[in-house]
Amino acid sequence: MTPAAGRNVKTAMRERFASEVIARFSADPECFFLTVDVGFMALEGVRDAFGARFINAGVAEQNLIGVAAGLAREGCRVFCYSIASFLYARPFEQIRNNLAFTGLPVCLVGNGGGYAYGHMGPTHHALEDAAVMHALGVRVQVPAFDDDIPAIIGGIEAPTYLRLGRDHAPPTWPGMDYAPWRRVLAGTRGVLVALGPLAGVALRALGGLACDARPAVWAATDLDADSAPGRLWEELAGNTVFVIEEHAAAGGLGMVLGHAMARRRIAAKRFVHRHAIMPPDGRHGSQAFHWARCGFDEAGILAMINEP
Amino acid sequence: MAPLPDLTSRMQTDDLTARMASIGARVEAARARLIAMHRAAGLGHLGGNLSCIDILTVLFHAVLREDDRFILSKGHSAGALYVALWSIGTLDDDALATFGRDDSLLTGHPCGQGVPGVLFPTGSLGHGPSLAAGLALAAKHRGSDRRIHCLCSDGEWQEGSCWEALAFAVHHRLDNLTLIVDQNGLQGFGRVDEVVGGPPLRDRVAAFGARVVVGDGHAARSIAGALGAHLDGRPTVVVMNTVKGRGTAWEDQLESHYLPPGSDDSSGGPQREDRHA
């Protein structure tokens, strides 16, 4: 059960991703879609649309990346898909040596970032994925909303890690054109920066409050802080800053933002960081359970902004 | 650092006999040049370079066509690759003089940038077969008759990723792919069969469904014959029996994996090397 099940939560982003990749790339004779035995009840449409260019490479992630690099080296467009925790960890060296070092524009699509696979246990959670990919110089994209997907997959020009989650925006939210960093909710009690889908959770938690009773909410969907507009830095300066990410503290959004602020000589009045627990501390459960423990479910966000 | 110029000036001929003419002299010249280059640079890994210089010389002079691809999966034999490229005129003496120097593209393991014909950075074992499989898949997809060759070490096949790649290549019928194994019997800290034993490699790859050829990695005609095209729906694994440190006093010794020429005066190495220099 997802954290907001029964409250008009949309289907997982992978459905939108699948439909977009079919619409945009299935007819491209040079586009390959590779998976490592993952995709049951999710990728059948992609398989049918891509035909021989859809390859289930079997339970072999290292080979997946090597083959993808070889195809890309010959000019093919390549998507590699798996559960997020399998995609970046097992073939880390292949991603490093064969993609990051070469700059080949392979798109690594990791489904279920963060605690999305909940009860499946810690081996299926991706909590440090953004950091390690970012450290390699791979472009890290964490879409906040389903509508972010088309713009992201249409602009793959470098090795990219695309972490798919679930769109949690309330049905009343009108939507917004994609930008790697954008303000999705106005507010005057500080600034809350959310990594990807947690922006939707923040909208649910805070959207009903008066503007002067809530922080402004920014959705960060690209871990490159230099892609943020100047307006963000203006808002952060001297303000209370809240950062929420379904990701480990080390190397994640909080550290990226803090480093970027320091480089710009921007100081926060207060810096509050809610993040995933890494390494696992022996308590396991659903994604909702983990969110509550980490303090970035709706109740946790409300409590956080009201803490003295 | 700007990419190195491609100085290739090979004659275009399909006549294997013509291409094999003087191959023996070419191999010996390459071996001598390799030893001299490593001595000048003071870099090790010479043993594994010397076990495959014959293979690389024959490959580049007599087997690879203009459009074919090569991957050096055993990246620690970068010196041998550079000398093979020198042998066909792709690199010149000025380039080889930068081997192992600061701000050089001729690094101890291929950096994958700026050297003609070097497609990927290799040096961590076990990557090449998958990369080669991807190249082969692209060629098949486009209906090209391009062939892909990939040179591995024997110890390298302790990496699981090699077997992933082989299984993939067999399943996808990549018969335009040849994986060459430089089987010199030695690895980083022992003999291969003492570190991880088991059935002969040739039997294990055959069990995976590959076409297997076994040959003498220091006999040019055996090499050329083993590396010829054979399109029967199966990738080929060519197991070449070789001697680590071939042509030096460190033949078949573990030290040859690490030591550059002349670093151990007690080994008798310099005398043997001087014969070939």
Coordinates of N, CA, C and O in Angstrom, one line a residue, chain A residues 29-32 34 53 55-57 59-71 73-76 90 93-98 101-102 104, chain B residues 69 111-113 118-121 123-127 129-135 137-139 141-142 146 148 159-161 164-166 168 171-172:
Chain A
P29 N 14.3 3.3 -35.4 CA 15.0 2.1 -35.7 C 16.3 1.9 -35.0 O 16.9 0.8 -35.0
E30 N 16.8 3.0 -34.4 CA 18.1 2.9 -33.7 C 18.0 3.0 -32.2 O 18.9 3.2 -31.5
C31 N 16.7 2.9 -31.7 CA 16.5 2.9 -30.2 C 16.3 1.5 -29.7 O 15.4 0.8 -30.1
F32 N 17.0 1.2 -28.6 CA 16.9 -0.1 -28.0 C 16.4 0.1 -26.5 O 16.8 1.1 -25.9
L34 N 16.4 -2.0 -23.0 CA 17.0 -3.2 -22.4 C 16.5 -3.3 -21.0 O 16.4 -2.3 -20.2
R53 N 14.0 -4.8 -30.9 CA 14.9 -3.8 -30.2 C 14.5 -3.7 -28.7 O 15.1 -2.9 -28.0
I55 N 15.1 -5.9 -25.5 CA 15.9 -7.1 -25.1 C 15.8 -7.3 -23.6 O 16.2 -6.4 -22.8
N56 N 15.3 -8.4 -23.2 CA 15.5 -8.8 -21.8 C 16.8 -9.5 -21.7 O 17.0 -10.7 -22.2
A57 N 17.8 -8.8 -21.1 CA 19.1 -9.3 -21.1 C 19.4 -10.3 -20.0 O 20.5 -10.8 -19.7
V59 N 19.2 -11.9 -15.9 CA 19.6 -11.4 -14.6 C 21.1 -11.2 -14.6 O 21.9 -12.0 -14.1
A60 N 21.5 -10.1 -15.3 CA 22.9 -9.8 -15.5 C 23.1 -8.3 -15.7 O 23.2 -7.9 -16.9
E61 N 23.2 -7.6 -14.6 CA 23.2 -6.1 -14.7 C 24.5 -5.6 -15.3 O 24.6 -4.6 -16.0
Q62 N 25.6 -6.3 -15.0 CA 26.9 -5.8 -15.5 C 26.9 -5.9 -17.0 O 27.4 -5.0 -17.7
N63 N 26.4 -7.0 -17.5 CA 26.4 -7.2 -18.9 C 25.4 -6.2 -19.6 O 25.7 -5.7 -20.7
L64 N 24.3 -5.9 -18.9 CA 23.4 -4.9 -19.4 C 24.1 -3.6 -19.7 O 23.9 -3.1 -20.8
I65 N 24.9 -3.1 -18.8 CA 25.5 -1.8 -19.0 C 26.6 -1.9 -20.1 O 26.7 -1.0 -21.0
G66 N 27.3 -3.0 -20.1 CA 28.3 -3.1 -21.2 C 27.7 -3.2 -22.6 O 28.2 -2.5 -23.5
V67 N 26.7 -4.0 -22.7 CA 26.0 -4.1 -24.0 C 25.4 -2.7 -24.4 O 25.5 -2.3 -25.5
A68 N 24.8 -2.0 -23.4 CA 24.2 -0.7 -23.7 C 25.3 0.2 -24.2 O 25.1 1.0 -25.1
A69 N 26.5 0.2 -23.5 CA 27.6 1.1 -23.9 C 28.1 0.7 -25.3 O 28.3 1.6 -26.1
G70 N 28.1 -0.6 -25.6 CA 28.5 -0.9 -27.0 C 27.5 -0.4 -28.0 O 27.9 0.1 -29.1
L71 N 26.3 -0.6 -27.8 CA 25.2 -0.1 -28.7 C 25.3 1.4 -28.8 O 25.3 2.0 -29.9
R73 N 27.8 3.3 -28.3 CA 29.1 3.7 -29.0 C 28.9 3.7 -30.5 O 29.6 4.4 -31.2
E74 N 28.0 2.9 -31.0 CA 27.7 2.8 -32.4 C 26.6 3.7 -32.8 O 26.1 3.7 -33.9
G75 N 26.2 4.6 -31.9 CA 25.2 5.6 -32.2 C 23.8 5.3 -31.9 O 22.9 6.1 -32.2
C76 N 23.5 4.2 -31.2 CA 22.1 3.8 -30.9 C 21.7 4.6 -29.7 O 22.5 4.9 -28.8
R90 N 24.8 -3.0 -8.5 CA 25.6 -4.1 -9.0 C 26.5 -3.7 -10.2 O 27.7 -4.1 -10.2
E93 N 30.6 -0.2 -11.5 CA 31.8 0.0 -12.2 C 31.6 0.1 -13.7 O 32.3 0.8 -14.3
Q94 N 30.7 -0.7 -14.2 CA 30.4 -0.6 -15.6 C 29.8 0.8 -15.9 O 30.1 1.4 -16.9
I95 N 28.9 1.3 -15.0 CA 28.4 2.6 -15.3 C 29.5 3.6 -15.2 O 29.6 4.5 -16.0
R96 N 30.4 3.5 -14.2 CA 31.5 4.4 -14.1 C 32.4 4.4 -15.3 O 32.7 5.4 -15.9
N97 N 33.0 3.2 -15.6 CA 34.0 3.1 -16.6 C 33.4 3.2 -18.1 O 34.1 3.8 -18.9
N98 N 32.2 2.7 -18.3 CA 31.8 2.6 -19.7 C 30.8 3.7 -20.0 O 30.6 3.9 -21.2
F101 N 32.7 7.7 -17.9 CA 34.0 8.0 -18.4 C 33.9 8.4 -19.9 O 34.7 9.1 -20.5
T102 N 33.0 7.8 -20.6 CA 32.9 7.9 -22.0 C 31.9 9.0 -22.4 O 31.9 9.5 -23.6
L104 N 28.7 8.4 -22.9 CA 27.7 7.9 -23.8 C 26.3 8.1 -23.2 O 26.1 7.8 -22.0
Chain B
R69 N 36.1 -3.9 -35.3 CA 36.3 -3.3 -34.0 C 37.1 -4.2 -33.2 O 37.1 -5.4 -33.3
C111 N 42.9 4.7 -21.7 CA 42.0 5.6 -21.1 C 40.8 5.8 -22.0 O 39.8 6.5 -21.5
G112 N 40.8 5.3 -23.2 CA 39.6 5.4 -24.0 C 39.4 6.7 -24.7 O 38.3 6.9 -25.3
Q113 N 40.3 7.5 -24.6 CA 40.1 8.8 -25.3 C 41.3 9.1 -26.2 O 42.5 9.0 -25.8
V118 N 40.8 2.9 -30.2 CA 40.6 2.5 -28.8 C 39.2 3.1 -28.4 O 39.1 4.3 -28.3
L119 N 38.2 2.3 -28.2 CA 36.8 2.7 -28.0 C 36.4 3.0 -26.6 O 35.5 3.7 -26.4
F120 N 37.0 2.2 -25.7 CA 36.6 2.3 -24.3 C 37.8 2.3 -23.3 O 38.8 1.7 -23.7
P121 N 37.6 2.9 -22.2 CA 38.7 2.8 -21.1 C 38.6 1.4 -20.5 O 37.5 1.0 -20.0
G123 N 40.7 -1.8 -18.2 CA 41.8 -1.9 -17.2 C 41.2 -2.6 -16.0 O 41.9 -3.3 -15.2
S124 N 39.9 -2.5 -15.8 CA 39.2 -3.3 -14.8 C 38.7 -4.6 -15.6 O 37.9 -4.4 -16.5
L125 N 39.2 -5.7 -15.2 CA 38.9 -6.9 -16.0 C 37.4 -7.3 -16.0 O 36.7 -7.0 -15.0
G126 N 37.0 -7.9 -17.1 CA 35.7 -8.4 -17.2 C 34.7 -7.5 -17.9 O 33.5 -7.8 -18.1
H127 N 35.1 -6.3 -18.3 CA 34.2 -5.4 -19.0 C 34.2 -5.7 -20.5 O 33.1 -5.5 -21.2
P129 N 34.1 -8.2 -22.8 CA 33.2 -9.1 -23.5 C 31.8 -8.4 -23.7 O 31.2 -8.6 -24.7
S130 N 31.3 -7.8 -22.6 CA 30.0 -7.1 -22.8 C 30.0 -6.0 -23.8 O 29.1 -5.8 -24.6
L131 N 31.1 -5.2 -23.7 CA 31.2 -4.1 -24.6 C 31.2 -4.6 -26.0 O 30.6 -4.1 -26.9
A132 N 32.0 -5.6 -26.2 CA 32.1 -6.2 -27.5 C 30.8 -6.8 -28.0 O 30.4 -6.7 -29.2
A133 N 30.1 -7.4 -27.1 CA 28.7 -7.9 -27.4 C 27.8 -6.8 -27.9 O 27.0 -7.0 -28.8
G134 N 27.9 -5.7 -27.2 CA 27.1 -4.6 -27.6 C 27.4 -4.1 -29.0 O 26.5 -3.8 -29.9
L135 N 28.7 -4.0 -29.3 CA 29.2 -3.6 -30.6 C 28.7 -4.6 -31.7 O 28.2 -4.2 -32.8
L137 N 26.1 -6.6 -31.5 CA 24.7 -6.5 -31.6 C 24.3 -5.4 -32.5 O 23.4 -5.5 -33.4
A138 N 25.0 -4.3 -32.4 CA 24.7 -3.1 -33.2 C 25.0 -3.5 -34.7 O 24.2 -3.1 -35.6
A139 N 26.1 -4.2 -34.9 CA 26.4 -4.5 -36.3 C 25.4 -5.5 -36.9 O 25.0 -5.3 -38.0
H141 N 22.3 -5.7 -36.0 CA 21.1 -5.0 -36.2 C 21.0 -4.2 -37.5 O 20.0 -4.1 -38.1
R142 N 22.2 -3.7 -37.9 CA 22.3 -2.9 -39.1 C 22.6 -3.8 -40.3 O 22.8 -3.2 -41.4
R146 N 30.6 -6.2 -40.3 CA 31.6 -5.8 -39.3 C 31.9 -6.9 -38.4 O 31.0 -7.5 -37.8
I148 N 33.9 -8.1 -34.7 CA 34.4 -7.5 -33.4 C 35.3 -8.6 -32.7 O 34.9 -9.7 -32.6
E159 N 36.0 -13.4 -13.6 CA 34.9 -12.4 -13.4 C 33.6 -12.9 -13.9 O 33.5 -13.4 -15.1
G160 N 32.6 -12.9 -13.1 CA 31.3 -13.3 -13.6 C 30.8 -12.6 -14.8 O 30.0 -13.2 -15.6
S161 N 31.2 -11.4 -14.9 CA 30.6 -10.6 -16.0 C 31.0 -11.2 -17.4 O 30.3 -11.0 -18.4
E164 N 28.4 -13.7 -18.1 CA 27.2 -13.0 -18.5 C 27.2 -12.6 -20.0 O 26.2 -12.8 -20.7
A165 N 28.3 -12.1 -20.4 CA 28.5 -11.6 -21.7 C 28.4 -12.8 -22.7 O 27.8 -12.7 -23.8
L166 N 29.1 -13.9 -22.4 CA 29.2 -15.0 -23.2 C 27.8 -15.6 -23.4 O 27.4 -15.9 -24.5
F168 N 25.0 -14.1 -23.2 CA 24.2 -13.2 -24.0 C 24.6 -13.3 -25.4 O 23.7 -13.4 -26.3
H171 N 23.2 -16.5 -26.9 CA 21.7 -16.5 -27.0 C 21.3 -15.6 -28.2 O 20.4 -15.9 -29.0
H172 N 22.1 -14.5 -28.4 CA 21.7 -13.6 -29.5 C 22.5 -13.9 -30.8 O 22.5 -13.1 -31.7

